[in-house]
Structures are given as structure tokens and as C-alpha cells.
PDB file of C-alpha atoms and ligand atoms in Angstrom:
ATOM      1  CA  MET O 194      43.980 255.123   5.553  1.00 77.00           C
ATOM      2  CA  ARG O 195      46.418 257.888   6.386  1.00 90.00           C
ATOM      3  CA  LYS O 196      49.770 256.800   7.891  1.00 91.00           C
ATOM      4  CA  LYS O 197      50.238 257.779  11.537  1.00 94.00           C
ATOM      5  CA  LEU O 198      53.690 258.738  12.742  1.00 96.00           C
ATOM      6  CA  VAL O 199      55.660 259.994  15.618  1.00 97.00           C
ATOM      7  CA  VAL O 200      58.969 261.649  14.977  1.00 98.00           C
ATOM      8  CA  GLY O 201      61.626 262.838  17.467  1.00 98.00           C
ATOM      9  CA  ASN O 202      63.592 265.940  16.576  1.00 98.00           C
ATOM     10  CA  TRP O 203      66.649 265.836  18.825  1.00 98.00           C
ATOM     11  CA  LYS O 204      67.724 269.340  17.795  1.00 98.00           C
ATOM     12  CA  MET O 205      71.223 270.257  18.821  1.00 98.00           C
ATOM     13  CA  TYR O 206      71.412 267.755  21.775  1.00 98.00           C
ATOM     14  CA  GLY O 207      73.039 264.538  22.664  1.00 98.00           C
ATOM     15  CA  ASN O 208      76.288 262.663  22.613  1.00 98.00           C
ATOM     16  CA  LEU O 209      77.488 259.400  21.479  1.00 97.00           C
ATOM     17  CA  ILE O 210      76.966 258.034  25.043  1.00 97.00           C
ATOM     18  CA  GLU O 211      73.487 259.537  25.810  1.00 98.00           C
ATOM     19  CA  ASN O 212      72.444 258.556  22.188  1.00 98.00           C
ATOM     20  CA  GLU O 213      73.285 255.033  22.953  1.00 98.00           C
ATOM     21  CA  GLN O 214      71.311 254.893  26.009  1.00 98.00           C
ATOM     22  CA  LEU O 215      68.394 256.580  24.711  1.00 98.00           C
ATOM     23  CA  LEU O 216      68.198 254.389  21.571  1.00 98.00           C
ATOM     24  CA  ASN O 217      68.751 251.174  23.696  1.00 98.00           C
ATOM     25  CA  THR O 218      65.391 251.834  25.625  1.00 97.00           C
ATOM     26  CA  ILE O 219      63.549 253.132  22.528  1.00 97.00           C
ATOM     27  CA  VAL O 220      64.584 250.126  20.396  1.00 97.00           C
ATOM     28  CA  SER O 221      63.638 247.478  23.005  1.00 96.00           C
ATOM     29  CA  ASP O 222      60.492 249.210  24.123  1.00 95.00           C
ATOM     30  CA  LEU O 223      59.134 249.854  20.664  1.00 93.00           C
ATOM     31  CA  ALA O 224      60.112 246.367  19.271  1.00 92.00           C
ATOM     32  CA  GLY O 225      56.999 244.723  17.974  1.00 81.00           C
ATOM     33  CA  LEU O 226      54.989 247.715  17.507  1.00 78.00           C
ATOM     34  CA  LYS O 227      53.793 248.668  13.929  1.00 69.00           C
ATOM     35  CA  ILE O 228      56.527 249.356  11.457  1.00 58.00           C
ATOM     36  CA  GLU O 229      57.283 252.794   9.950  1.00 58.00           C
ATOM     37  CA  GLN O 230      55.411 254.618  12.541  1.00 90.00           C
ATOM     38  CA  TYR O 231      58.372 255.979  14.423  1.00 96.00           C
ATOM     39  CA  ALA O 232      61.560 257.920  13.546  1.00 97.00           C
ATOM     40  CA  VAL O 233      64.188 260.058  15.046  1.00 98.00           C
ATOM     41  CA  CYS O 234      65.900 263.079  13.371  1.00 99.00           C
ATOM     42  CA  VAL O 235      69.276 263.551  14.595  1.00 98.00           C
ATOM     43  CA  PRO O 236      72.243 265.786  14.349  1.00 98.00           C
ATOM     44  CA  TYR O 237      74.496 265.040  11.197  1.00 98.00           C
ATOM     45  CA  PRO O 238      77.524 263.753  12.977  1.00 98.00           C
ATOM     46  CA  TYR O 239      75.410 260.903  14.610  1.00 98.00           C
ATOM     47  CA  LEU O 240      73.808 259.582  11.427  1.00 98.00           C
ATOM     48  CA  SER O 241      76.335 256.875  11.016  1.00 98.00           C
ATOM     49  CA  SER O 242      75.915 255.482  14.666  1.00 98.00           C
ATOM     50  CA  VAL O 243      72.290 255.843  14.514  1.00 98.00           C
ATOM     51  CA  GLN O 244      72.053 253.998  11.342  1.00 98.00           C
ATOM     52  CA  ASN O 245      73.931 251.139  12.818  1.00 98.00           C
ATOM     53  CA  LYS O 246      71.683 251.202  15.915  1.00 98.00           C
ATOM     54  CA  LEU O 247      68.374 251.431  13.942  1.00 97.00           C
ATOM     55  CA  LYS O 248      68.940 249.341  11.091  1.00 96.00           C
ATOM     56  CA  ASN O 249      66.781 245.992  11.255  1.00 93.00           C
ATOM     57  CA  THR O 250      64.406 247.725  13.888  1.00 94.00           C
ATOM     58  CA  ASN O 251      61.059 249.328  13.283  1.00 92.00           C
ATOM     59  CA  ILE O 252      62.387 252.811  13.836  1.00 95.00           C
ATOM     60  CA  SER O 253      63.550 255.089  10.909  1.00 96.00           C
ATOM     61  CA  TRP O 254      65.944 257.827  11.029  1.00 98.00           C
ATOM     62  CA  GLY O 255      66.641 261.067   9.241  1.00 98.00           C
ATOM     63  CA  ALA O 256      68.187 264.657   9.441  1.00 98.00           C
ATOM     64  CA  GLN O 257      66.947 268.134  10.517  1.00 98.00           C
ATOM     65  CA  ASN O 258      68.037 270.069   7.603  1.00 98.00           C
ATOM     66  CA  VAL O 259      69.465 269.706   4.168  1.00 98.00           C
ATOM     67  CA  SER O 260      71.255 271.801   1.590  1.00 98.00           C
ATOM     68  CA  GLN O 261      69.034 273.135  -1.350  1.00 98.00           C
ATOM     69  CA  TYR O 262      72.221 272.382  -3.483  1.00 98.00           C
ATOM     70  CA  HIS O 263      73.081 269.091  -4.871  1.00 97.00           C
ATOM     71  CA  LYS O 264      76.943 269.371  -4.741  1.00 97.00           C
ATOM     72  CA  GLY O 265      79.725 272.190  -4.912  1.00 98.00           C
ATOM     73  CA  ALA O 266      81.571 274.673  -3.037  1.00 98.00           C
ATOM     74  CA  TYR O 267      79.222 275.132  -0.267  1.00 98.00           C
ATOM     75  CA  THR O 268      81.384 274.943   2.869  1.00 98.00           C
ATOM     76  CA  GLY O 269      79.612 273.461   5.889  1.00 98.00           C
ATOM     77  CA  GLU O 270      76.416 272.239   3.853  1.00 98.00           C
ATOM     78  CA  VAL O 271      75.213 268.615   3.599  1.00 98.00           C
ATOM     79  CA  SER O 272      73.458 267.371   0.524  1.00 98.00           C
ATOM     80  CA  ALA O 273      70.354 265.046   0.212  1.00 98.00           C
ATOM     81  CA  SER O 274      72.532 262.340  -1.510  1.00 98.00           C
ATOM     82  CA  MET O 275      74.710 262.411   1.403  1.00 98.00           C
ATOM     83  CA  LEU O 276      71.893 261.848   3.713  1.00 98.00           C
ATOM     84  CA  ASN O 277      71.081 258.918   1.423  1.00 97.00           C
ATOM     85  CA  ASP O 278      74.451 257.439   2.087  1.00 98.00           C
ATOM     86  CA  PHE O 279      73.369 256.955   5.725  1.00 98.00           C
ATOM     87  CA  GLY O 280      70.011 255.514   5.060  1.00 98.00           C
ATOM     88  CA  CYS O 281      67.797 258.304   6.001  1.00 98.00           C
ATOM     89  CA  THR O 282      64.243 258.215   5.330  1.00 98.00           C
ATOM     90  CA  PHE O 283      63.152 261.585   6.597  1.00 98.00           C
ATOM     91  CA  VAL O 284      64.546 265.161   6.643  1.00 98.00           C
ATOM     92  CA  ILE O 285      62.839 267.878   8.574  1.00 98.00           C
ATOM     93  CA  ILE O 286      62.665 270.909   6.257  1.00 98.00           C
ATOM     94  CA  GLY O 287      61.613 274.532   7.292  1.00 98.00           C
ATOM     95  CA  HIS O 288      61.775 274.044  10.994  1.00 98.00           C
ATOM     96  CA  SER O 289      60.790 277.374  12.688  1.00 97.00           C
ATOM     97  CA  GLU O 290      64.365 277.436  14.163  1.00 97.00           C
ATOM     98  CA  ARG O 291      65.881 277.214  10.726  1.00 98.00           C
ATOM     99  CA  ARG O 292      63.529 279.991   9.535  1.00 97.00           C
ATOM    100  CA  SER O 293      64.184 282.192  12.535  1.00 96.00           C
ATOM    101  CA  PHE O 294      67.839 281.665  13.258  1.00 97.00           C
ATOM    102  CA  PHE O 295      69.157 280.878   9.964  1.00 97.00           C
ATOM    103  CA  GLY O 296      67.328 283.044   7.555  1.00 97.00           C
ATOM    104  CA  GLU O 297      65.398 280.330   5.746  1.00 98.00           C
ATOM    105  CA  ASN O 298      62.478 281.912   3.930  1.00 98.00           C
ATOM    106  CA  ASN O 299      59.766 280.240   2.043  1.00 98.00           C
ATOM    107  CA  ASP O 300      61.656 280.066  -1.289  1.00 98.00           C
ATOM    108  CA  ILE O 301      64.609 278.435   0.384  1.00 98.00           C
ATOM    109  CA  VAL O 302      62.484 275.948   2.250  1.00 98.00           C
ATOM    110  CA  ALA O 303      60.695 275.078  -1.197  1.00 98.00           C
ATOM    111  CA  GLU O 304      64.106 274.526  -2.812  1.00 98.00           C
ATOM    112  CA  LYS O 305      65.201 272.294   0.117  1.00 98.00           C
ATOM    113  CA  TYR O 306      62.115 270.393  -0.165  1.00 98.00           C
ATOM    114  CA  VAL O 307      62.712 269.664  -3.820  1.00 98.00           C
ATOM    115  CA  ALA O 308      66.146 268.822  -3.178  1.00 98.00           C
ATOM    116  CA  ALA O 309      65.248 266.131  -0.684  1.00 98.00           C
ATOM    117  CA  GLN O 310      62.662 264.686  -2.818  1.00 98.00           C
ATOM    118  CA  SER O 311      65.165 264.626  -5.612  1.00 98.00           C
ATOM    119  CA  GLU O 312      66.915 261.956  -3.616  1.00 98.00           C
ATOM    120  CA  LYS O 313      63.796 260.015  -2.438  1.00 98.00           C
ATOM    121  CA  LEU O 314      63.919 261.516   1.076  1.00 98.00           C
ATOM    122  CA  ILE O 315      60.568 262.178   2.668  1.00 98.00           C
ATOM    123  CA  PRO O 316      60.411 265.665   3.659  1.00 98.00           C
ATOM    124  CA  ILE O 317      58.721 266.793   6.908  1.00 98.00           C
ATOM    125  CA  LEU O 318      57.803 270.285   6.044  1.00 98.00           C
ATOM    126  CA  CYS O 319      57.124 272.507   8.882  1.00 98.00           C
ATOM    127  CA  VAL O 320      54.702 275.382   9.027  1.00 98.00           C
ATOM    128  CA  GLY O 321      53.481 277.565  11.833  1.00 98.00           C
ATOM    129  CA  GLU O 322      52.843 281.025  13.031  1.00 97.00           C
ATOM    130  CA  THR O 323      54.486 283.199  15.723  1.00 96.00           C
ATOM    131  CA  LEU O 324      52.521 284.368  18.633  1.00 94.00           C
ATOM    132  CA  GLU O 325      52.460 288.007  16.981  1.00 94.00           C
ATOM    133  CA  GLN O 326      51.048 286.694  13.966  1.00 96.00           C
ATOM    134  CA  ARG O 327      48.357 284.614  15.722  1.00 95.00           C
ATOM    135  CA  ASP O 328      47.525 287.729  17.763  1.00 93.00           C
ATOM    136  CA  ARG O 329      47.138 289.707  14.574  1.00 96.00           C
ATOM    137  CA  GLY O 330      44.798 287.265  13.153  1.00 96.00           C
ATOM    138  CA  ILE O 331      47.032 286.175  10.394  1.00 97.00           C
ATOM    139  CA  THR O 332      47.836 282.464  11.263  1.00 97.00           C
ATOM    140  CA  LYS O 333      45.921 281.133   8.328  1.00 97.00           C
ATOM    141  CA  GLN O 334      47.447 283.456   5.695  1.00 98.00           C
ATOM    142  CA  ILE O 335      50.984 282.815   7.037  1.00 98.00           C
ATOM    143  CA  ILE O 336      50.474 278.896   6.937  1.00 98.00           C
ATOM    144  CA  GLN O 337      48.802 279.272   3.262  1.00 98.00           C
ATOM    145  CA  GLU O 338      51.883 281.216   2.226  1.00 98.00           C
ATOM    146  CA  GLN O 339      54.346 278.707   3.719  1.00 98.00           C
ATOM    147  CA  LEU O 340      52.329 275.796   2.190  1.00 98.00           C
ATOM    148  CA  MET O 341      51.616 277.471  -1.443  1.00 98.00           C
ATOM    149  CA  THR O 342      55.174 278.150  -2.029  1.00 98.00           C
ATOM    150  CA  VAL O 343      56.149 274.642  -1.780  1.00 98.00           C
ATOM    151  CA  ILE O 344      53.287 273.464  -3.680  1.00 98.00           C
ATOM    152  CA  ASN O 345      53.800 276.040  -6.388  1.00 98.00           C
ATOM    153  CA  LYS O 346      57.295 274.847  -6.764  1.00 98.00           C
ATOM    154  CA  ALA O 347      57.052 271.160  -6.305  1.00 98.00           C
ATOM    155  CA  GLY O 348      53.425 270.438  -7.469  1.00 98.00           C
ATOM    156  CA  VAL O 349      50.548 269.116  -5.222  1.00 98.00           C
ATOM    157  CA  GLU O 350      51.433 265.434  -6.224  1.00 98.00           C
ATOM    158  CA  SER O 351      54.701 265.902  -4.363  1.00 98.00           C
ATOM    159  CA  LEU O 352      52.636 265.761  -1.111  1.00 98.00           C
ATOM    160  CA  ARG O 353      52.081 262.069  -1.725  1.00 97.00           C
ATOM    161  CA  LYS O 354      55.690 261.564  -0.629  1.00 98.00           C
ATOM    162  CA  ALA O 355      55.894 264.228   2.079  1.00 98.00           C
ATOM    163  CA  VAL O 356      54.729 264.705   5.720  1.00 98.00           C
ATOM    164  CA  ILE O 357      53.490 268.122   6.917  1.00 98.00           C
ATOM    165  CA  ALA O 358      53.957 269.420  10.474  1.00 98.00           C
ATOM    166  CA  TYR O 359      52.232 272.140  12.027  1.00 98.00           C
ATOM    167  CA  GLU O 360      54.191 273.591  14.560  1.00 98.00           C
ATOM    168  CA  PRO O 361      52.905 276.861  16.067  1.00 97.00           C
ATOM    169  CA  VAL O 362      56.179 278.872  16.999  1.00 95.00           C
ATOM    170  CA  TRP O 363      54.728 279.934  20.277  1.00 93.00           C
ATOM    171  CA  ALA O 364      54.334 276.414  21.369  1.00 92.00           C
ATOM    172  CA  ILE O 365      57.910 275.156  20.570  1.00 89.00           C
ATOM    173  CA  GLY O 366      59.952 274.648  23.762  1.00 85.00           C
ATOM    174  CA  THR O 367      57.705 276.798  25.860  1.00 87.00           C
ATOM    175  CA  GLY O 368      55.595 274.119  27.589  1.00 82.00           C
ATOM    176  CA  LYS O 369      52.502 275.956  26.200  1.00 85.00           C
ATOM    177  CA  THR O 370      50.922 273.427  23.982  1.00 86.00           C
ATOM    178  CA  ALA O 371      48.136 274.284  21.509  1.00 88.00           C
ATOM    179  CA  THR O 372      44.894 272.980  22.803  1.00 95.00           C
ATOM    180  CA  PRO O 373      43.605 269.969  20.805  1.00 96.00           C
ATOM    181  CA  ASN O 374      40.857 272.243  19.183  1.00 97.00           C
ATOM    182  CA  GLN O 375      43.286 274.980  18.456  1.00 96.00           C
ATOM    183  CA  ALA O 376      45.535 272.394  16.546  1.00 97.00           C
ATOM    184  CA  GLN O 377      42.719 270.706  15.093  1.00 98.00           C
ATOM    185  CA  GLU O 378      41.427 273.895  13.472  1.00 97.00           C
ATOM    186  CA  VAL O 379      44.586 274.501  11.770  1.00 98.00           C
ATOM    187  CA  HIS O 380      45.148 270.991  10.707  1.00 98.00           C
ATOM    188  CA  VAL O 381      41.610 271.192   8.798  1.00 98.00           C
ATOM    189  CA  PHE O 382      42.686 274.304   7.316  1.00 98.00           C
ATOM    190  CA  ILE O 383      46.031 272.765   6.070  1.00 98.00           C
ATOM    191  CA  ARG O 384      43.980 269.774   4.792  1.00 98.00           C
ATOM    192  CA  ASN O 385      41.499 271.950   3.117  1.00 98.00           C
ATOM    193  CA  SER O 386      44.084 274.060   1.385  1.00 98.00           C
ATOM    194  CA  ILE O 387      45.580 271.023  -0.215  1.00 98.00           C
ATOM    195  CA  GLY O 388      42.109 269.747  -0.918  1.00 98.00           C
ATOM    196  CA  THR O 389      41.462 272.756  -3.186  1.00 96.00           C
ATOM    197  CA  GLN O 390      44.187 271.289  -5.317  1.00 96.00           C
ATOM    198  CA  ASP O 391      43.557 267.682  -4.937  1.00 98.00           C
ATOM    199  CA  ILE O 392      40.939 266.098  -2.690  1.00 97.00           C
ATOM    200  CA  ASN O 393      42.572 262.694  -2.508  1.00 97.00           C
ATOM    201  CA  ILE O 394      45.988 263.967  -1.691  1.00 98.00           C
ATOM    202  CA  ALA O 395      44.271 266.056   1.042  1.00 98.00           C
ATOM    203  CA  LYS O 396      42.697 262.989   2.755  1.00 97.00           C
ATOM    204  CA  GLU O 397      45.821 260.972   2.506  1.00 97.00           C
ATOM    205  CA  SER O 398      48.320 263.733   3.752  1.00 98.00           C
ATOM    206  CA  THR O 399      49.902 262.902   7.141  1.00 98.00           C
ATOM    207  CA  ILE O 400      49.807 266.120   9.222  1.00 98.00           C
ATOM    208  CA  LEU O 401      51.699 266.060  12.498  1.00 98.00           C
ATOM    209  CA  TYR O 402      51.389 268.461  15.331  1.00 97.00           C
ATOM    210  CA  GLY O 403      54.428 269.654  17.111  1.00 97.00           C
ATOM    211  CA  GLY O 404      55.068 272.046  20.030  1.00 96.00           C
ATOM    212  CA  SER O 405      55.349 270.886  23.488  1.00 94.00           C
ATOM    213  CA  VAL O 406      53.818 267.535  22.911  1.00 96.00           C
ATOM    214  CA  LYS O 407      54.335 265.428  26.116  1.00 96.00           C
ATOM    215  CA  ALA O 408      53.289 261.941  27.225  1.00 96.00           C
ATOM    216  CA  SER O 409      50.671 263.705  29.328  1.00 96.00           C
ATOM    217  CA  ASN O 410      48.917 265.567  26.368  1.00 96.00           C
ATOM    218  CA  ALA O 411      49.683 263.339  23.379  1.00 96.00           C
ATOM    219  CA  ALA O 412      46.746 261.220  23.619  1.00 96.00           C
ATOM    220  CA  GLU O 413      44.201 264.067  23.431  1.00 96.00           C
ATOM    221  CA  LEU O 414      46.004 265.725  20.503  1.00 97.00           C
ATOM    222  CA  PHE O 415      46.364 262.503  18.583  1.00 95.00           C
ATOM    223  CA  ALA O 416      42.640 261.754  19.257  1.00 95.00           C
ATOM    224  CA  MET O 417      41.720 264.692  17.006  1.00 96.00           C
ATOM    225  CA  PRO O 418      40.437 263.579  13.644  1.00 96.00           C
ATOM    226  CA  ASP O 419      43.025 265.542  11.576  1.00 97.00           C
ATOM    227  CA  ILE O 420      46.013 265.159  13.760  1.00 97.00           C
ATOM    228  CA  ASP O 421      48.073 262.214  12.298  1.00 97.00           C
ATOM    229  CA  GLY O 422      50.783 262.166  15.124  1.00 97.00           C
ATOM    230  CA  GLY O 423      53.461 264.404  16.287  1.00 98.00           C
ATOM    231  CA  LEU O 424      56.932 265.842  15.945  1.00 98.00           C
ATOM    232  CA  ILE O 425      58.389 265.846  19.310  1.00 98.00           C
ATOM    233  CA  GLY O 426      61.346 268.034  20.556  1.00 98.00           C
ATOM    234  CA  GLY O 427      62.299 267.886  24.208  1.00 97.00           C
ATOM    235  CA  ALA O 428      60.305 264.835  25.155  1.00 98.00           C
ATOM    236  CA  SER O 429      61.972 262.894  22.508  1.00 98.00           C
ATOM    237  CA  LEU O 430      65.203 263.082  24.379  1.00 98.00           C
ATOM    238  CA  VAL O 431      63.800 261.134  27.443  1.00 98.00           C
ATOM    239  CA  ALA O 432      63.376 257.537  26.334  1.00 98.00           C
ATOM    240  CA  ASP O 433      60.320 256.959  28.708  1.00 97.00           C
ATOM    241  CA  ASP O 434      58.572 259.845  27.503  1.00 98.00           C
ATOM    242  CA  PHE O 435      59.347 259.279  23.701  1.00 97.00           C
ATOM    243  CA  VAL O 436      58.171 255.532  24.130  1.00 96.00           C
ATOM    244  CA  ALA O 437      54.870 256.721  25.981  1.00 95.00           C
ATOM    245  CA  ILE O 438      54.043 259.280  23.082  1.00 96.00           C
ATOM    246  CA  CYS O 439      54.660 256.488  20.450  1.00 94.00           C
ATOM    247  CA  ASN O 440      52.414 254.024  22.371  1.00 92.00           C
ATOM    248  CA  THR O 441      49.802 256.785  22.457  1.00 92.00           C
ATOM    249  CA  LEU O 442      49.669 256.433  18.546  1.00 85.00           C
ATOM    250  CA  ASN O 443      48.653 252.775  18.844  1.00 72.00           C
ATOM    251  CA  ASN O 444      45.653 253.460  21.330  1.00 65.00           C
TER     252      ASN O 444
HETATM  253  P1  13P Z 649      59.297 270.796  21.825  1.00 76.17           P
HETATM  254  O1  13P Z 649      58.442 269.490  21.773  1.00 76.17           O
HETATM  255  O2  13P Z 649      60.557 270.779  22.671  1.00 76.17           O
HETATM  256  O3  13P Z 649      58.291 271.858  21.969  1.00 76.17           O
HETATM  257  O4  13P Z 649      59.793 270.996  20.255  1.00 76.17           O
HETATM  258  C1  13P Z 649      58.914 270.903  19.258  1.00 76.17           C
HETATM  259  C2  13P Z 649      59.706 270.952  17.853  1.00 76.17           C
HETATM  260  O5  13P Z 649      60.121 271.898  17.641  1.00 76.17           O
HETATM  261  C3  13P Z 649      59.827 269.812  17.180  1.00 76.17           C
HETATM  262  O6  13P Z 649      60.340 269.972  15.908  1.00 76.17           O
END
């Protein structure tokens, strides 16, 4: 059975007081639900306080980015081993906001993926097309390139210790969710692409959907056979909404 997962991506939101309130509710409301099914990926400065709050709970945590370099004179960067110092399980790699605002191309994303795994962090590898690419009919080609750059660099076996997130760029923060069928179609495509390399890894790969997931649409998305959970932006900042989405996974 594939692992199901809901991950909150806080992006560049929050402060110490708000985080505390958000986590208090999430921790108490999710207590007792299955272990290792929930995580939050938070801004770097909050990793220490989030670690203190979430250790000994059933919620994991992680970061939203990592350097491709291990150490050195790279001002402003954070290495995978530093994330390990704060007990991170996950790190988001290649989010579309990193790709579009910070110039991360497929090769850099693949390097970051390798750096994360070298420190036993689980990369959440984001792939997805822009609206322009979808309209041009090249969605699958774009996703294939994003995926294959990583597989060519890290090997298909690496996917055993990774999570993939399909996030159509046009659905992120726009309120415009992919329909369950639109998302399922791409999830199957991703699974089949992995399957051309290794059928068992394809079957076991956890593939999340991200892009305007809300409490009101999570159930129909997560009900699709190849959608194994979600990567949640805006709704992960509202405790009741995030808890409702996590609960959907158990239904
Ligand atoms: P929203 O849920 O706010 O659309 O963001 C999705 C996302 O980018 C998660 O990584």
C-alpha cells in the first residue's frame, strides 16, 4: 500500500505567535490519527520552535527549500545537514515559486534533490505546467522533462525515498483547482512515466496534488485512485481547514 500524506506548505507566512496558535490546534486535533501522514514545511527561522512543538507528536516537519551545496561560502544558503540538525523529515524541492521567482531550472532542482537525499531528507519534488504550457498542449512534455532530469541524475531507485507533488502552476494560490479528472490524468501520466523505468516503484510512489486544495474539495481529489494526498498552501495556515483536509485522508 502506498503511503498517503498531507503536507502544509506555509510559504513565507507566519510569526512566532501565529505559528504557536496554529500548531496548538493542529496538534490536539490530529492527535491519535495515523502516524506519519501529516507534515508542515515551514520557513527556516521557525524550524527550531516547530521542532520543539511537534517532537513526540504524529506530525512531521520540514523546510521549503535547501541548497544544492553541502557547505562553503554560499551566503544566505541553508544546507541539508543543517535541516537535519532541526529534525526535518521533508524538504520541498523545485516548487514552482522557486522555479519562477528564483531561477531554479530542472538541473538545479535535480542537484537539490540529490543534496537532500544525501542527508536522508525526503524530498517532495514539485512538478507542474503553467497555463500557457497547458494551453499549448505540452503539459505532459513539461512534466516528463521535470521528472526525467531528476531520475537521470539520481536514478529511479531514489524515488523509493521521495514524494512527488503535481502542482499545476495555474492552480496555485488562484482558487482555481484542477478538477479531480484533470489531476488524475496527470498523476497517471507521472506514475506511468516512472513505470517505464520500474513498475514496482511506480506503484509505490506517493504522488500528491497541490493547487488550491481546500476542505471543500479535498475529498473528491483524494478519492481519485492515483492521488495520494495533498500539498496545501493557503489552507494550511487556517488550523480548522488544515485539520479538515487531514481528516479527509482517513475517510
Ligand atoms: P495553494 O494551496 O495556496 O494554492 O498553494 C499550493 C502550493 O503551492 C503548495 O505548495
